[in-house]
Every structure is written in C-alpha cells, then in structure tokens.
Coordinates of C-alpha atoms in Angstrom, one line a residue:
Chain I
S1 CA 15.1 -3.0 -8.8
Q2 CA 13.8 -3.8 -5.3
Q3 CA 10.3 -4.3 -6.4
G4 CA 8.7 -7.5 -5.5
E5 CA 7.4 -9.8 -8.1
E6 CA 4.3 -11.9 -7.7
D7 CA 3.1 -15.0 -9.5
P8 CA 0.9 -15.9 -10.9
Q9 CA -0.4 -12.7 -12.3
A10 CA -3.9 -14.2 -12.4
L11 CA -5.5 -17.2 -10.8
S12 CA -8.9 -18.7 -11.4
I13 CA -10.2 -21.4 -9.1
Q14 CA -13.5 -22.9 -7.9
E15 CA -15.0 -22.2 -4.5
G16 CA -13.6 -24.6 -1.9
E17 CA -10.3 -24.9 -3.6
N18 CA -7.1 -23.5 -2.1
A19 CA -5.3 -20.5 -3.7
T20 CA -1.6 -20.0 -3.4
M21 CA 0.2 -16.8 -4.4
N22 CA 3.9 -16.2 -4.4
C23 CA 6.0 -13.1 -4.0
S24 CA 9.8 -12.6 -4.5
Y25 CA 11.9 -9.8 -3.3
K26 CA 15.4 -8.6 -3.9
T27 CA 17.3 -7.7 -0.7
S28 CA 17.0 -7.9 3.1
I29 CA 13.7 -7.0 4.6
N30 CA 12.3 -5.8 7.9
N31 CA 8.9 -7.3 7.1
L32 CA 6.6 -8.3 4.3
Q33 CA 2.9 -7.4 4.3
W34 CA 0.1 -8.9 2.3
Y35 CA -2.9 -6.7 1.2
R36 CA -6.2 -7.4 -0.6
Q37 CA -7.8 -4.9 -3.0
N38 CA -11.3 -5.3 -4.3
S39 CA -11.7 -3.7 -7.7
G40 CA -11.0 0.0 -7.5
R41 CA -11.2 0.1 -3.8
G42 CA -8.8 0.5 -0.8
L43 CA -6.1 -1.8 0.4
V44 CA -7.1 -4.1 3.2
H45 CA -4.2 -5.4 5.4
L46 CA -4.2 -9.2 5.7
I47 CA -0.9 -10.3 7.4
L48 CA 2.5 -8.9 8.4
I49 CA 5.4 -11.3 8.7
R50 CA 8.7 -10.2 10.1
S51 CA 12.1 -11.2 8.8
N52 CA 12.7 -13.5 11.7
E53 CA 9.4 -15.3 11.3
R54 CA 8.8 -18.2 9.0
E55 CA 5.0 -18.8 9.1
K56 CA 1.9 -16.9 10.3
H57 CA -1.8 -17.8 10.2
S58 CA -4.9 -15.7 10.3
G59 CA -8.2 -17.6 9.9
R60 CA -8.1 -19.2 6.4
L61 CA -4.8 -17.4 5.5
R62 CA -1.4 -18.8 5.9
V63 CA 1.7 -16.8 5.0
T64 CA 5.2 -18.2 4.8
L65 CA 8.5 -16.5 4.5
D66 CA 11.8 -18.0 3.2
T67 CA 14.5 -15.5 3.6
S68 CA 17.1 -17.7 1.9
K69 CA 15.1 -17.7 -1.2
K70 CA 13.8 -14.2 -0.7
S71 CA 10.2 -15.3 -1.2
S72 CA 6.9 -15.4 0.5
S73 CA 3.7 -17.2 -0.2
L74 CA 0.1 -16.5 0.7
L75 CA -2.3 -19.5 0.9
I76 CA -6.0 -19.0 1.1
T77 CA -7.7 -22.3 2.1
A78 CA -11.3 -23.2 1.3
S79 CA -11.7 -20.2 -0.9
R80 CA -15.0 -18.4 -1.3
A81 CA -16.4 -16.2 -4.1
A82 CA -16.0 -13.2 -1.7
D83 CA -12.2 -13.8 -1.8
T84 CA -12.2 -12.6 -5.4
A85 CA -9.8 -9.6 -5.4
S86 CA -6.3 -8.6 -6.2
Y87 CA -3.7 -9.6 -3.7
F88 CA -0.4 -7.6 -3.2
C89 CA 2.7 -8.3 -1.3
A90 CA 4.5 -5.2 0.0
T91 CA 8.0 -5.3 1.4
A92 CA 9.6 -3.0 4.0
Y93 CA 13.3 -3.2 3.0
Y94 CA 16.0 -3.1 5.6
N95 CA 17.6 0.4 5.8
Q96 CA 15.0 1.8 3.4
G97 CA 12.9 3.7 5.8
G98 CA 9.4 2.6 6.4
K99 CA 8.1 2.8 2.9
L100 CA 6.5 -0.2 1.3
I101 CA 7.5 -1.5 -2.1
F102 CA 4.5 -3.2 -3.7
G103 CA 4.4 -6.0 -6.2
Q104 CA 2.2 -6.1 -9.3
G105 CA -0.3 -8.3 -7.6
T106 CA -2.2 -11.5 -8.2
E107 CA -5.7 -11.2 -9.5
L108 CA -7.7 -14.0 -7.9
S109 CA -11.0 -15.1 -9.3
V110 CA -13.1 -17.6 -7.3
K111 CA -16.0 -19.1 -9.2
P112 CA -19.0 -20.2 -7.3
Chain W
E1 CA -11.6 -0.5 15.2
P2 CA -9.7 2.7 14.3
E3 CA -9.2 3.4 10.7
V4 CA -7.6 5.8 8.3
T5 CA -10.1 8.1 6.6
Q6 CA -9.6 10.1 3.4
T7 CA -11.6 12.8 1.7
P8 CA -12.9 13.3 -0.9
S9 CA -13.5 9.8 -2.3
H10 CA -13.4 11.2 -5.8
Q11 CA -12.0 14.5 -7.1
V12 CA -12.3 15.7 -10.6
T13 CA -10.2 18.7 -11.6
Q14 CA -9.0 20.6 -14.7
M15 CA -5.4 20.4 -15.7
G16 CA -3.3 23.1 -14.1
Q17 CA -5.6 23.4 -11.0
E18 CA -4.5 22.8 -7.5
V19 CA -5.9 20.0 -5.4
I20 CA -5.6 19.1 -1.8
L21 CA -6.3 15.5 -0.7
R22 CA -7.0 15.0 2.9
C23 CA -6.3 12.2 5.3
V24 CA -7.0 11.5 9.0
P25 CA -4.5 8.9 10.2
I26 CA -5.2 6.6 13.1
S27 CA -4.9 8.8 16.2
N28 CA -1.9 7.3 18.0
H29 CA 0.1 6.7 14.9
L30 CA 3.3 8.6 14.3
Y31 CA 4.4 7.8 10.7
F32 CA 2.4 8.9 7.7
Y33 CA 2.6 8.0 4.0
W34 CA 1.2 8.8 0.7
Y35 CA 1.1 6.3 -2.1
R36 CA -0.6 6.4 -5.5
Q37 CA -1.9 3.8 -7.9
I38 CA -2.4 4.6 -11.5
L39 CA -5.2 2.5 -13.0
G40 CA -4.1 -1.0 -13.7
Q41 CA -0.6 -0.5 -12.2
K42 CA 1.1 -1.2 -8.9
V43 CA 0.9 0.9 -5.8
E44 CA 3.8 3.4 -5.7
F45 CA 5.4 5.2 -2.7
L46 CA 5.3 9.0 -2.8
V47 CA 6.4 10.3 0.5
S48 CA 6.8 9.5 4.2
F49 CA 6.3 12.0 7.0
Y50 CA 7.4 11.9 10.6
N51 CA 7.8 14.5 13.4
N52 CA 6.4 17.3 11.1
E53 CA 8.8 16.8 8.3
I54 CA 9.4 14.7 5.2
S55 CA 11.4 11.6 6.0
E56 CA 11.7 10.3 2.4
K57 CA 10.3 11.1 -0.9
S58 CA 10.3 9.3 -4.3
E59 CA 11.3 10.8 -7.6
I60 CA 7.6 11.1 -8.4
F61 CA 7.2 13.5 -5.5
D62 CA 8.6 16.6 -7.3
D63 CA 8.1 20.3 -6.6
Q64 CA 4.5 20.1 -7.6
F65 CA 3.7 18.0 -4.6
S66 CA 3.7 19.0 -0.9
V67 CA 2.5 17.5 2.3
E68 CA 1.4 19.1 5.5
R69 CA 0.1 18.1 8.9
P70 CA -1.8 21.4 9.7
D71 CA -3.2 20.2 13.0
G72 CA -3.0 17.2 15.3
S73 CA -5.3 15.1 13.1
N74 CA -5.1 15.9 9.4
F75 CA -2.4 15.0 6.9
T76 CA -2.7 16.6 3.5
L77 CA -1.2 16.1 0.0
K78 CA -1.3 19.1 -2.2
I79 CA -0.7 19.0 -6.0
R80 CA 0.0 22.6 -7.1
S81 CA -0.7 22.3 -10.8
T82 CA -2.2 19.1 -11.8
K83 CA -1.2 17.2 -15.0
L84 CA -3.2 14.5 -16.9
E85 CA -0.7 11.9 -15.6
D86 CA -1.5 12.8 -12.0
S87 CA -4.8 10.9 -12.5
A88 CA -4.6 8.0 -10.1
M89 CA -5.9 6.7 -6.8
Y90 CA -4.1 8.3 -3.9
F91 CA -3.8 6.4 -0.7
C92 CA -2.8 7.6 2.7
A93 CA -1.3 5.2 5.2
S94 CA -0.2 5.4 8.8
T95 CA 1.8 3.3 11.2
Q96 CA 2.6 3.4 14.9
G97 CA 6.2 2.4 14.7
F98 CA 8.9 2.8 12.1
S99 CA 9.4 0.2 9.5
T100 CA 8.4 -2.8 11.6
D101 CA 4.7 -2.2 12.0
T102 CA 1.6 -2.7 9.9
Q103 CA 0.8 0.1 7.6
Y104 CA -2.9 0.8 7.6
F105 CA -4.3 2.3 4.4
G106 CA -7.2 4.6 3.9
P107 CA -9.9 3.9 1.3
G108 CA -8.2 6.3 -1.2
T109 CA -9.1 9.4 -3.2
R110 CA -9.6 8.8 -6.9
L111 CA -8.2 11.9 -8.7
T112 CA -9.3 12.5 -12.3
V113 CA -7.5 15.3 -14.1
L114 CA -9.3 16.5 -17.3

C-alpha cells in the first residue's frame, strides 16, 4: 500500500506546548502536503514540501522531510486552543499522476 | 484570495436517486479532482480530470460515477443511482500545475443517502 501512516493517531496537549505529528510514506514522492480539518469541515492547506526540500516554515508551523527514512513531521509551536483539529499528510507519489494519497490523520486537542 | 467553492453544502437523497455535486475550481487552475471522506475515515481519491477528460480514476469510481466540465467554470460529479455506502463528504480540489503544486480543496458537500 502507498498510503501514508501518521502517528500519533491522537495527541492532547496544553496551550503553549509544541505539537509534533509524524507521517511515513512508501515510495518516491513529488511532494508531501499537510492539511488541517476542523470537525466535519473542509481541508485547509498548510504547507507543501517538495522532494528536494528538507524543511519549510510557515508562521508557527515547521515541516521537515527525510526522504531516506520516507517520513515527514509537522511541528506546531506555541499551540493554541484554535489549533484543535485533525491534521493529515497527503503524498503526491512520483509517477502516480497528481492524485494525493492521504494518511489517517492525527487528531490534535489543545486544552486551554 | 481565490478559493474552490462547492454546492450544495449538504444533500440528502433517497437510495437509487441521481445526484449532481457541483464545484467551481480556482479560475486559472487546469487540473481538477474529486475525493471523498466517509465519516471517521481517511480522504480517498476518486478521479482526476484534465483537458476535458479523465486522467485517472480509482476503483471506487465505477460506472455509477461520472464527471463533467460543462462550461469554463463548473466541474461536476454525478452519481447515477446512489447507494447507502455513497454517504460521505465529497471534496473537489484543483491545482494549477500537474503533481507538483498545492491542491486547494473546496469546503465539501455532505451527501446523505437514506
């Protein structure tokens, strides 16, 4: 299966703490994208990291990519209650067209 | 900021009925996608569409499904005869380039089949 796997499946932290979510994938990729989904709502794009990149930042978000380990991580620093959501990684595999293969997601709960 | 829009936000239908889900992709985008997410499960790819034809479809996308870009702006997903198991959130997405660009998702249509 090419489907990415994320861990942990659920993460509960206090406001102000950092949250780290991990994603693994199976074969070569063009890019990996992280999305946030509030309960029952749409998918909000967070960051895209290409296969030749190792780290990207956007505000309080930091994404890393390790192609040798076929893994990526999303770090949210100084978390807020509003960060409570499900976070998904989605991979665009090399030679698989443009479709995205989503992981199961990490459900993040940030307690005030 | 341009965004992908979808209508309706929620559709309730009886089993066996036809439904059409509508999407307006971002205007200068060229590649269009439909995905679905059954409640509590991961997002699954259904179909990709480029240059007025299907580029790729998953095994979920059987003969009951079809897609169309009837004009320069709309992109539709039709389910000919809905089944209970078609109940899901359906997302449309679009991207400017092929496989290297951000896919922007619409807010989704929640389809409930009774």
